[in-house]
Short mmCIF file of C-alpha atoms and ligand atoms in Angstrom, two decimals:
data_model
loop_
_atom_site.label_atom_id
_atom_site.label_comp_id
_atom_site.label_asym_id
_atom_site.label_seq_id
_atom_site.Cartn_x
_atom_site.Cartn_y
_atom_site.Cartn_z
CA MET A 1 0.44 7.43 -13.39
CA THR A 2 -3.11 6.31 -13.84
CA SER A 3 -3.73 2.93 -15.40
CA ARG A 4 -7.52 2.96 -15.56
CA GLY A 5 -9.38 4.28 -18.53
CA ILE A 6 -11.62 7.31 -18.56
CA ALA A 7 -14.56 5.08 -19.51
CA ALA A 8 -14.57 3.40 -16.09
CA ALA A 9 -14.23 6.72 -14.31
CA ALA A 10 -17.04 8.25 -16.33
CA ALA A 11 -19.33 5.37 -15.38
CA VAL A 12 -18.81 6.08 -11.68
CA PHE A 13 -19.35 9.77 -12.19
CA ALA A 14 -22.83 9.02 -13.42
CA ILE A 15 -23.62 7.30 -10.10
CA ALA A 16 -22.07 9.74 -7.64
CA LEU A 17 -22.67 13.31 -8.71
CA PRO A 18 -20.40 15.74 -6.92
CA GLY A 19 -22.31 18.87 -7.76
CA ALA A 20 -19.06 20.71 -8.45
CA ALA A 21 -19.06 24.36 -9.27
CA GLN A 22 -18.21 25.47 -12.79
CA ALA A 23 -14.80 26.88 -13.61
CA GLN A 24 -14.52 29.98 -15.69
CA GLY A 25 -13.98 29.14 -19.32
CA PRO A 26 -15.13 30.07 -22.75
CA PRO A 27 -18.91 30.38 -22.70
CA GLY A 28 -20.84 27.55 -24.25
CA GLN A 29 -18.29 24.86 -23.43
CA ALA A 30 -19.53 21.71 -21.72
CA SER A 31 -18.75 21.29 -18.04
CA THR A 32 -15.67 19.13 -17.69
CA PRO A 33 -15.44 17.88 -14.13
CA GLY A 34 -13.05 15.09 -13.20
CA ALA A 35 -14.73 11.98 -11.84
CA PRO A 36 -14.95 11.46 -8.05
CA GLY A 37 -13.68 7.86 -8.22
CA VAL A 38 -11.67 5.55 -10.48
CA GLY A 39 -14.30 2.83 -10.60
CA ASP A 40 -12.95 0.54 -7.88
CA PRO A 41 -15.65 -2.06 -7.20
CA TYR A 42 -15.03 -2.04 -3.42
CA PHE A 43 -14.20 1.64 -2.95
CA PRO A 44 -16.11 3.72 -5.51
CA GLU A 45 -14.95 7.01 -3.95
CA GLU A 46 -11.25 6.11 -3.74
CA GLY A 47 -9.15 7.87 -6.32
CA ASN A 48 -10.42 10.39 -8.80
CA GLY A 49 -10.61 10.77 -12.54
CA GLY A 50 -9.18 13.28 -14.99
CA TYR A 51 -5.61 13.58 -13.82
CA ASP A 52 -2.56 11.60 -12.95
CA VAL A 53 -0.39 12.54 -9.95
CA ARG A 54 3.37 12.69 -10.53
CA ASN A 55 4.61 13.82 -7.13
CA TYR A 56 3.38 14.54 -3.61
CA ASP A 57 5.54 17.03 -1.73
CA LEU A 58 4.22 17.12 1.84
CA THR A 59 5.44 19.67 4.35
CA LEU A 60 4.11 18.50 7.69
CA GLY A 61 4.35 19.57 11.29
CA TYR A 62 3.30 17.12 13.96
CA ASP A 63 3.19 17.77 17.67
CA PRO A 64 2.73 14.60 19.75
CA ALA A 65 1.68 16.72 22.75
CA THR A 66 -1.44 18.02 20.97
CA ASP A 67 -1.90 15.33 18.27
CA HIS A 68 -2.12 18.21 15.82
CA LEU A 69 -0.94 17.85 12.22
CA ASP A 70 -0.29 20.87 10.00
CA GLY A 71 0.13 20.22 6.33
CA LEU A 72 0.99 21.87 3.07
CA ALA A 73 0.52 19.38 0.25
CA LEU A 74 1.98 20.26 -3.14
CA ILE A 75 0.54 17.86 -5.65
CA LYS A 76 2.06 17.87 -9.10
CA ALA A 77 -0.23 16.24 -11.64
CA ARG A 78 -1.02 15.98 -15.32
CA ALA A 79 -4.52 16.45 -16.68
CA THR A 80 -5.79 13.49 -18.70
CA GLN A 81 -8.81 15.49 -19.87
CA THR A 82 -9.85 19.12 -19.89
CA LEU A 83 -10.78 19.90 -16.29
CA GLY A 84 -13.19 22.55 -15.14
CA SER A 85 -13.04 20.99 -11.70
CA PHE A 86 -11.49 17.91 -10.14
CA HIS A 87 -11.55 15.92 -6.92
CA LEU A 88 -8.97 15.00 -4.33
CA ASP A 89 -9.65 12.50 -1.53
CA LEU A 90 -9.47 13.92 2.00
CA THR A 91 -11.34 12.83 5.13
CA GLY A 92 -11.58 14.99 8.24
CA LEU A 93 -9.09 17.82 8.89
CA ASP A 94 -9.65 21.46 7.93
CA VAL A 95 -8.74 22.89 4.57
CA HIS A 96 -7.55 26.49 4.88
CA SER A 97 -6.86 27.23 1.23
CA VAL A 98 -6.33 25.62 -2.14
CA LYS A 99 -4.28 27.04 -5.00
CA VAL A 100 -3.78 25.72 -8.48
CA ASP A 101 -0.59 26.93 -10.14
CA ASP A 102 -0.30 29.58 -7.43
CA VAL A 103 -3.75 31.02 -8.13
CA PRO A 104 -6.37 30.70 -5.37
CA ALA A 105 -9.03 28.12 -6.30
CA ARG A 106 -12.54 27.56 -5.04
CA PHE A 107 -13.08 24.35 -3.09
CA GLU A 108 -15.87 22.51 -1.39
CA ARG A 109 -16.04 19.32 0.61
CA SER A 110 -18.44 16.43 0.36
CA GLY A 111 -17.68 13.30 2.38
CA GLN A 112 -14.17 12.23 1.47
CA GLU A 113 -14.16 14.38 -1.67
CA LEU A 114 -12.35 17.70 -1.78
CA ILE A 115 -13.70 19.31 -4.94
CA VAL A 116 -11.44 21.93 -6.48
CA THR A 117 -12.51 24.45 -9.09
CA PRO A 118 -9.43 26.20 -10.47
CA HIS A 119 -9.73 29.77 -11.61
CA ASN A 120 -8.74 28.67 -15.10
CA ARG A 121 -9.85 25.49 -16.75
CA LEU A 122 -6.97 22.99 -17.02
CA ARG A 123 -6.12 21.81 -20.48
CA GLU A 124 -5.85 18.13 -21.33
CA ARG A 125 -2.22 16.95 -21.04
CA SER A 126 -1.12 20.05 -19.13
CA THR A 127 0.87 19.70 -15.93
CA PHE A 128 -0.34 21.60 -12.88
CA THR A 129 0.41 21.93 -9.18
CA VAL A 130 -2.25 21.96 -6.49
CA ALA A 131 -1.31 23.42 -3.11
CA VAL A 132 -3.57 22.41 -0.24
CA ASP A 133 -3.01 24.11 3.10
CA TYR A 134 -4.70 21.98 5.75
CA GLY A 135 -4.50 20.73 9.32
CA GLY A 136 -6.19 19.18 12.32
CA THR A 137 -6.09 15.95 14.28
CA PRO A 138 -6.13 12.96 11.93
CA ALA A 139 -8.78 10.43 12.92
CA THR A 140 -7.87 6.78 13.35
CA ILE A 141 -10.27 4.47 11.52
CA VAL A 142 -11.99 2.29 14.12
CA GLY A 143 -14.84 -0.17 13.99
CA SER A 144 -14.51 -0.75 10.26
CA PRO A 145 -14.65 -4.43 9.34
CA ILE A 146 -12.20 -3.93 6.49
CA VAL A 147 -8.92 -4.54 8.36
CA PHE A 148 -10.13 -7.47 10.48
CA GLY A 149 -11.75 -5.05 12.89
CA SER A 150 -8.42 -3.50 13.88
CA PRO A 151 -7.97 0.26 14.19
CA TYR A 152 -5.79 1.48 11.33
CA GLY A 153 -4.68 4.57 9.50
CA PHE A 154 -3.16 7.34 11.58
CA LEU A 155 -2.41 6.16 15.11
CA HIS A 156 -1.51 8.51 17.93
CA THR A 157 1.14 6.72 20.03
CA ASP A 158 2.62 7.50 23.47
CA ASP A 159 5.55 9.33 21.94
CA GLY A 160 4.34 10.36 18.48
CA ASN A 161 2.43 8.75 15.66
CA PHE A 162 2.41 5.66 13.48
CA ILE A 163 0.74 5.18 10.08
CA GLY A 164 -0.53 2.06 8.32
CA ALA A 165 -3.19 3.08 5.81
CA GLU A 166 -4.15 0.08 3.66
CA PRO A 167 -6.50 0.21 1.83
CA ASN A 168 -8.25 3.57 2.20
CA ALA A 169 -6.74 5.66 5.01
CA ALA A 170 -4.05 7.73 3.28
CA ASN A 171 -6.73 10.39 2.77
CA THR A 172 -7.06 10.75 6.55
CA TRP A 173 -3.65 12.46 6.65
CA PHE A 174 -3.01 13.99 3.23
CA PRO A 175 -5.10 14.99 0.22
CA GLY A 176 -4.49 13.01 -2.94
CA ASN A 177 -5.59 10.52 -5.51
CA ASP A 178 -6.01 7.72 -3.00
CA HIS A 179 -5.98 4.62 -5.18
CA PRO A 180 -3.13 2.23 -6.10
CA SER A 181 -3.78 2.76 -9.82
CA ASP A 182 -2.23 6.23 -9.52
CA LYS A 183 1.30 5.90 -8.16
CA ALA A 184 3.59 8.88 -7.64
CA THR A 185 6.89 9.85 -6.05
CA HIS A 186 6.73 11.28 -2.52
CA VAL A 187 8.73 13.81 -0.51
CA PHE A 188 8.04 14.22 3.22
CA ARG A 189 9.41 17.29 5.05
CA VAL A 190 8.38 16.76 8.64
CA THR A 191 8.95 19.09 11.57
CA VAL A 192 8.64 17.76 15.12
CA PRO A 193 9.67 19.02 18.56
CA ALA A 194 13.46 18.80 19.03
CA GLY A 195 14.32 15.47 20.63
CA LYS A 196 11.76 13.57 18.58
CA SER A 197 12.70 12.04 15.25
CA VAL A 198 10.94 10.96 12.09
CA ILE A 199 11.18 7.83 9.96
CA ALA A 200 9.37 7.48 6.65
CA ASN A 201 9.66 5.77 3.28
CA GLY A 202 12.72 5.98 1.05
CA LYS A 203 15.88 7.75 2.02
CA LEU A 204 16.73 10.49 4.47
CA VAL A 205 17.97 13.52 2.56
CA SER A 206 18.34 16.01 5.37
CA GLN A 207 17.93 16.46 9.08
CA GLU A 208 18.33 19.75 10.91
CA THR A 209 17.48 21.19 14.29
CA SER A 210 16.95 24.85 14.95
CA GLY A 211 15.67 26.11 18.26
CA ASP A 212 13.10 23.73 19.65
CA LYS A 213 12.21 22.06 16.35
CA SER A 214 13.77 19.41 14.13
CA THR A 215 12.98 18.85 10.48
CA PHE A 216 13.52 15.54 8.70
CA THR A 217 13.19 15.19 4.93
CA TRP A 218 12.59 11.74 3.49
CA GLU A 219 12.18 10.99 -0.21
CA GLU A 220 10.70 8.00 -1.97
CA LEU A 221 11.63 8.52 -5.62
CA ASP A 222 10.15 5.31 -6.97
CA PRO A 223 6.44 5.39 -7.77
CA MET A 224 4.38 4.55 -4.70
CA ALA A 225 0.68 3.98 -4.03
CA THR A 226 -0.68 6.43 -1.45
CA TYR A 227 -1.63 3.67 1.03
CA LEU A 228 2.03 2.63 1.26
CA ALA A 229 3.18 6.04 2.52
CA THR A 230 4.16 6.22 6.18
CA VAL A 231 5.53 9.01 8.36
CA ASP A 232 6.22 7.93 11.92
CA THR A 233 7.34 10.26 14.68
CA GLY A 234 8.59 9.59 18.17
CA ASN A 235 11.67 8.30 19.90
CA TRP A 236 13.62 6.03 17.59
CA VAL A 237 16.83 4.04 17.73
CA PHE A 238 18.19 3.88 14.18
CA LYS A 239 20.47 1.34 12.57
CA ASN A 240 21.79 1.93 9.03
CA GLY A 241 23.84 -0.22 6.71
CA THR A 242 23.67 -2.30 3.57
CA THR A 243 22.47 -5.89 3.26
CA PRO A 244 25.06 -8.47 2.13
CA GLY A 245 23.22 -8.43 -1.22
CA GLY A 246 23.82 -4.68 -1.55
CA VAL A 247 20.49 -3.05 -0.59
CA PRO A 248 20.75 0.05 1.65
CA GLU A 249 18.94 -0.67 4.90
CA THR A 250 17.49 1.55 7.64
CA VAL A 251 15.76 0.21 10.70
CA ALA A 252 14.05 2.34 13.38
CA VAL A 253 12.93 0.79 16.66
CA ASP A 254 11.02 2.36 19.53
CA PRO A 255 13.31 2.20 22.60
CA THR A 256 10.47 0.86 24.75
CA LEU A 257 10.54 -2.33 22.62
CA ILE A 258 14.24 -2.67 23.43
CA GLN A 259 13.41 -2.58 27.15
CA SER A 260 11.48 -5.83 26.79
CA GLN A 261 13.70 -7.37 24.10
CA ALA A 262 17.30 -6.23 24.34
CA ASN A 263 18.29 -7.39 20.85
CA ALA A 264 15.23 -5.91 19.08
CA VAL A 265 17.27 -3.59 16.83
CA ASP A 266 19.65 -6.30 15.66
CA PHE A 267 16.77 -8.74 15.32
CA PHE A 268 14.89 -6.47 12.92
CA TYR A 269 18.06 -5.42 11.14
CA ASP A 270 19.41 -8.93 10.58
CA THR A 271 16.08 -10.56 9.72
CA THR A 272 15.23 -7.78 7.26
CA ALA A 273 18.62 -8.12 5.56
CA GLU A 274 18.34 -11.89 5.32
CA ALA A 275 14.75 -11.86 4.05
CA THR A 276 15.38 -9.05 1.53
CA ASP A 277 18.33 -10.89 0.03
CA TYR A 278 16.70 -14.34 0.18
CA LEU A 279 13.48 -13.19 -1.50
CA ALA A 280 15.53 -11.58 -4.30
CA THR A 281 16.91 -15.05 -5.09
CA GLN A 282 13.31 -16.25 -5.57
CA PHE A 283 11.49 -13.28 -7.12
CA GLY A 284 14.24 -11.37 -8.94
CA PRO A 285 16.04 -8.12 -8.06
CA TYR A 286 14.74 -6.12 -5.10
CA PRO A 287 12.54 -3.42 -6.68
CA PHE A 288 13.39 -0.37 -4.52
CA MET A 289 16.35 1.73 -3.40
CA ALA A 290 16.12 0.77 0.25
CA THR A 291 14.84 -1.82 2.68
CA GLY A 292 14.27 -1.73 6.41
CA ALA A 293 11.79 -1.82 9.25
CA ILE A 294 9.89 0.58 11.49
CA ALA A 295 9.01 -1.06 14.79
CA ASP A 296 6.86 0.95 17.16
CA ASN A 297 5.20 0.24 20.45
CA ALA A 298 1.75 0.98 19.11
CA THR A 299 -1.45 0.58 21.03
CA TYR A 300 -4.98 1.87 20.64
CA ASN A 301 -6.79 2.83 23.86
CA GLY A 302 -4.16 0.89 25.78
CA ARG A 303 -4.65 -2.28 23.75
CA ALA A 304 -1.82 -3.75 21.70
CA LEU A 305 -2.31 -3.66 17.94
CA GLY A 306 -1.55 -6.65 15.74
CA PHE A 307 -0.28 -4.32 13.11
CA SER A 308 2.24 -5.03 10.34
CA LEU A 309 2.05 -3.37 6.96
CA GLU A 310 4.26 -3.48 3.90
CA THR A 311 4.89 0.30 3.69
CA GLN A 312 7.17 0.84 0.71
CA THR A 313 10.91 0.29 1.30
CA ARG A 314 10.28 -0.12 5.03
CA PRO A 315 7.40 -2.08 6.57
CA VAL A 316 5.84 -0.94 9.84
CA TYR A 317 5.43 -3.30 12.82
CA SER A 318 3.43 -2.39 15.93
CA ALA A 319 5.66 -4.57 18.14
CA VAL A 320 8.41 -7.17 17.74
CA ARG A 321 7.12 -9.68 15.20
CA SER A 322 8.18 -13.15 13.99
CA THR A 323 10.73 -13.64 11.22
CA THR A 324 7.87 -15.09 9.14
CA THR A 325 5.89 -11.85 9.44
CA ILE A 326 8.98 -9.86 8.46
CA ALA A 327 9.47 -12.08 5.39
CA HIS A 328 5.75 -11.67 4.59
CA GLU A 329 5.94 -7.86 4.65
CA LEU A 330 9.14 -7.79 2.64
CA SER A 331 7.70 -10.10 -0.02
CA HIS A 332 5.05 -7.42 -0.53
CA GLN A 333 7.80 -5.11 -1.78
CA TRP A 334 7.63 -7.19 -4.98
CA PHE A 335 3.97 -8.22 -4.78
CA GLY A 336 1.83 -5.31 -3.62
CA ASP A 337 4.25 -2.40 -3.64
CA SER A 338 6.12 -2.74 -6.94
CA VAL A 339 3.38 -4.75 -8.66
CA SER A 340 0.25 -3.19 -7.17
CA VAL A 341 -3.34 -4.26 -7.53
CA ALA A 342 -5.15 -2.66 -10.48
CA ASP A 343 -8.09 -2.40 -8.12
CA TRP A 344 -8.85 -3.81 -4.71
CA HIS A 345 -10.73 -6.90 -5.76
CA ASN A 346 -7.35 -8.28 -6.88
CA ILE A 347 -6.06 -8.26 -3.28
CA TRP A 348 -5.09 -11.96 -3.37
CA LEU A 349 -2.26 -10.89 -5.72
CA ASN A 350 -0.80 -9.25 -2.62
CA GLU A 351 -1.78 -11.50 0.24
CA GLY A 352 -1.72 -14.88 -1.53
CA PHE A 353 1.76 -14.14 -2.85
CA ALA A 354 2.96 -12.99 0.58
CA THR A 355 1.58 -16.19 2.13
CA PHE A 356 3.40 -18.22 -0.50
CA ALA A 357 6.55 -16.24 0.42
CA GLU A 358 6.00 -17.42 4.01
CA TYR A 359 5.98 -21.01 2.71
CA LEU A 360 9.30 -20.35 0.97
CA TRP A 361 10.78 -18.64 4.01
CA LEU A 362 9.89 -21.51 6.36
CA ASP A 363 11.39 -23.93 3.84
CA HIS A 364 14.54 -21.77 3.62
CA LYS A 365 14.82 -21.77 7.42
CA GLY A 366 14.40 -25.55 7.57
CA THR A 367 11.19 -25.31 9.61
CA ARG A 368 8.97 -27.18 7.13
CA THR A 369 8.73 -27.61 3.40
CA ALA A 370 6.41 -25.46 1.29
CA GLN A 371 4.36 -28.57 0.59
CA GLN A 372 4.00 -29.20 4.34
CA SER A 373 2.75 -25.62 4.76
CA PHE A 374 0.30 -26.22 1.92
CA ASN A 375 -0.86 -29.45 3.56
CA ALA A 376 -1.46 -27.71 6.89
CA ASP A 377 -3.56 -25.01 5.22
CA TYR A 378 -5.35 -27.54 3.04
CA SER A 379 -6.31 -29.71 6.02
CA ARG A 380 -9.21 -27.40 6.92
CA PRO A 381 -12.39 -29.49 6.60
CA ALA A 382 -14.49 -29.01 3.46
CA SER A 383 -17.37 -27.88 5.69
CA SER A 384 -15.36 -24.88 6.98
CA SER A 385 -16.61 -21.43 6.00
CA PHE A 386 -12.98 -20.78 5.04
CA TRP A 387 -13.69 -22.38 1.64
CA ARG A 388 -16.75 -20.21 0.93
CA ILE A 389 -14.71 -17.09 0.07
CA VAL A 390 -14.09 -16.45 -3.63
CA VAL A 391 -10.41 -15.57 -3.46
CA ALA A 392 -10.39 -13.56 -6.70
CA ASP A 393 -13.33 -11.41 -5.53
CA PRO A 394 -13.57 -11.68 -1.74
CA GLN A 395 -15.85 -8.62 -1.26
CA ARG A 396 -14.92 -5.40 0.45
CA ASP A 397 -15.49 -6.20 4.13
CA THR A 398 -13.78 -9.59 3.83
CA MET A 399 -10.96 -8.48 1.53
CA PHE A 400 -8.43 -9.49 4.22
CA ALA A 401 -10.18 -12.75 5.14
CA SER A 402 -7.77 -15.56 5.94
CA ALA A 403 -8.80 -17.37 2.73
CA VAL A 404 -7.38 -14.48 0.68
CA TYR A 405 -4.06 -15.15 2.40
CA ARG A 406 -3.97 -18.92 2.89
CA ARG A 407 -6.00 -20.16 -0.09
CA GLY A 408 -4.17 -17.57 -2.21
CA GLY A 409 -0.85 -19.06 -1.04
CA MET A 410 -2.13 -22.59 -1.62
CA THR A 411 -3.09 -21.60 -5.18
CA LEU A 412 0.53 -20.76 -5.96
CA GLN A 413 1.94 -23.91 -4.34
CA ALA A 414 -0.67 -26.01 -6.22
CA LEU A 415 0.35 -24.28 -9.47
CA ARG A 416 3.99 -24.95 -8.68
CA THR A 417 3.44 -28.68 -8.22
CA LYS A 418 1.25 -28.83 -11.32
CA ILE A 419 3.67 -27.14 -13.77
CA GLY A 420 7.06 -27.63 -12.08
CA ASP A 421 9.57 -25.27 -10.44
CA GLY A 422 11.17 -24.06 -13.69
CA PRO A 423 8.09 -22.55 -15.33
CA PHE A 424 6.55 -21.60 -11.96
CA PHE A 425 9.41 -19.40 -10.80
CA GLU A 426 9.76 -17.99 -14.29
CA ILE A 427 6.12 -16.88 -14.00
CA LEU A 428 6.74 -15.17 -10.65
CA ARG A 429 9.90 -13.42 -11.87
CA THR A 430 8.30 -12.36 -15.14
CA TRP A 431 5.27 -11.04 -13.26
CA ALA A 432 7.53 -8.97 -11.00
CA ALA A 433 9.59 -7.71 -13.96
CA GLU A 434 6.80 -6.95 -16.43
CA HIS A 435 4.65 -5.06 -13.93
CA ARG A 436 7.54 -3.50 -11.98
CA HIS A 437 6.46 -0.16 -10.44
CA GLY A 438 3.05 -0.68 -12.05
CA ASN A 439 -0.18 -2.57 -11.56
CA GLY A 440 -1.55 -6.01 -12.30
CA SER A 441 -4.84 -7.90 -12.34
CA THR A 442 -5.82 -11.53 -11.83
CA ASP A 443 -6.69 -11.86 -15.51
CA GLN A 444 -3.23 -10.68 -16.48
CA PHE A 445 -1.62 -13.12 -14.06
CA ILE A 446 -3.62 -16.05 -15.42
CA ALA A 447 -2.74 -15.05 -18.99
CA LEU A 448 0.96 -14.94 -18.07
CA ALA A 449 0.80 -18.34 -16.34
CA LYS A 450 -0.82 -19.86 -19.43
CA ARG A 451 1.73 -18.25 -21.74
CA ILE A 452 4.80 -19.43 -19.81
CA SER A 453 3.53 -22.90 -18.91
CA GLY A 454 1.98 -23.53 -22.32
CA GLN A 455 -0.94 -25.14 -20.50
CA ASP A 456 -4.63 -24.35 -20.44
CA LEU A 457 -4.84 -23.30 -16.83
CA ASP A 458 -8.35 -21.85 -16.94
CA PRO A 459 -9.91 -24.88 -15.16
CA PHE A 460 -7.13 -24.77 -12.55
CA PHE A 461 -7.70 -21.10 -11.69
CA GLN A 462 -11.46 -21.54 -11.89
CA THR A 463 -11.18 -24.20 -9.18
CA TRP A 464 -8.74 -22.34 -6.96
CA LEU A 465 -9.74 -18.71 -7.29
CA TYR A 466 -13.37 -18.60 -8.35
CA THR A 467 -15.14 -21.60 -6.81
CA PRO A 468 -16.45 -21.21 -3.24
CA GLN A 469 -15.68 -24.81 -2.34
CA LYS A 470 -12.68 -26.80 -1.18
CA PRO A 471 -10.74 -27.88 -4.30
CA THR A 472 -10.47 -31.66 -4.58
CA SER A 473 -8.76 -32.12 -7.96
CA TRP A 474 -6.91 -29.68 -10.18
N1 LIG B 1 -1.40 -5.95 4.28
C1 LIG B 1 -1.27 -6.25 5.69
C2 LIG B 1 -0.55 -7.58 5.76
O1 LIG B 1 -0.99 -8.57 5.23
C3 LIG B 1 -2.59 -6.29 6.42
C4 LIG B 1 -3.25 -4.96 6.55
C5 LIG B 1 -4.27 -4.48 5.80
C6 LIG B 1 -2.91 -3.91 7.45
N2 LIG B 1 -4.56 -3.21 6.16
C7 LIG B 1 -3.77 -2.84 7.17
C8 LIG B 1 -1.97 -3.79 8.46
C9 LIG B 1 -3.68 -1.64 7.86
C10 LIG B 1 -1.90 -2.60 9.14
C11 LIG B 1 -2.73 -1.55 8.85
O2 LIG B 1 0.50 -7.68 6.27
ZN1 ZN B 2 0.21 -9.15 3.69
#
């Protein structure tokens, strides 16, 4: 489900040559390698060109005692061009073999690129399955400035593991087309030592124990960006049900969190239900088949992580978090997960919207009005470096800067007061509906806002999203 054109991918290919081997094909035909990236301005190597993934079927074994992951990834994809070779993203780990349509393929590795040369050239528009047999100890990303300096990706916890991979860490635990422009369905078949359990995205379709191993199969059958996939193993206390609004809900909480907060399971369960149903009254129908929470006791080198991520259908939390954080992560189910960024420079479409959802949530709870939240954020002095970030293009290492969140949220509240609640909420609901299970860009959002409000909002968005100064009139 790729939304970017081949032109953009081809441009990147010219910059980063993979040096892929040639597939066998009729003599005299031009080499037809798939591009190593999709042209993301912040992450040129993320994603790949020439195909479109339909489904990831991951058979995994994880042993918390050794931190070792074994994987067989079956990737079903459709070629969008003739392919003599193509790339997958994969960082670290060992690749034992690669097959394409059951035929052994040649492969080589170069940085995060796994370059596959199938025995037979793949025809444009044909569907094929890549099987990658791999394994090793996934590396946590540390020291990168991208996620406010926090370790992220695959975390090895006391009792298992915990995954939060935004924006570029899915390829540290499975091979794929690691960019939100290519969404796919996911199946996770995960085997762990008996006594441990597994929570992941979507719904649990089977669970069986034989001998000293247990296997859990989870399925997310709505399209999902790779970074929103999570598979978390360990000791879990589960609570299942349905929200009053009718959304199936599963919560999993690490029992060590319950030791310090006795009501942790009910707290996550009840807050998630309330926020899921409340946000649906604001943004339109909940976009997925389940909601929930995964709350772990996650540390890195003994230090607590400030870790919450909007993993699809079921956000992850590295400890017990506030109701506002829970509402924030659930608002991403609409803005981020269902409507995903076309590329990463549009990140304010996730974080600004989730911050605005916090404003709504605090208003709903009677804590303060959305305008009071706006006022508090706006009160930062004009001299603050906060106002220097261009929200619509914050740059890679500052893509999660607080301005992307708070100024992004202020932008929506300012728009609301400018055009009125009627058109404003119609814009949000139309955005969620028209791009449901797809992608969106800032330009598309601005065009929609202009269409629904009937106003020329270019100066407004220029001031709020593109000018590195504190807005004074709009
Ligand atoms: N999207 C997260 C939020 O706003 C922040 C985040 C980015 C994150 N990358 C992450 C959290 C990686 C955990 C892991 O809630
Ligand atoms: Zn967020």
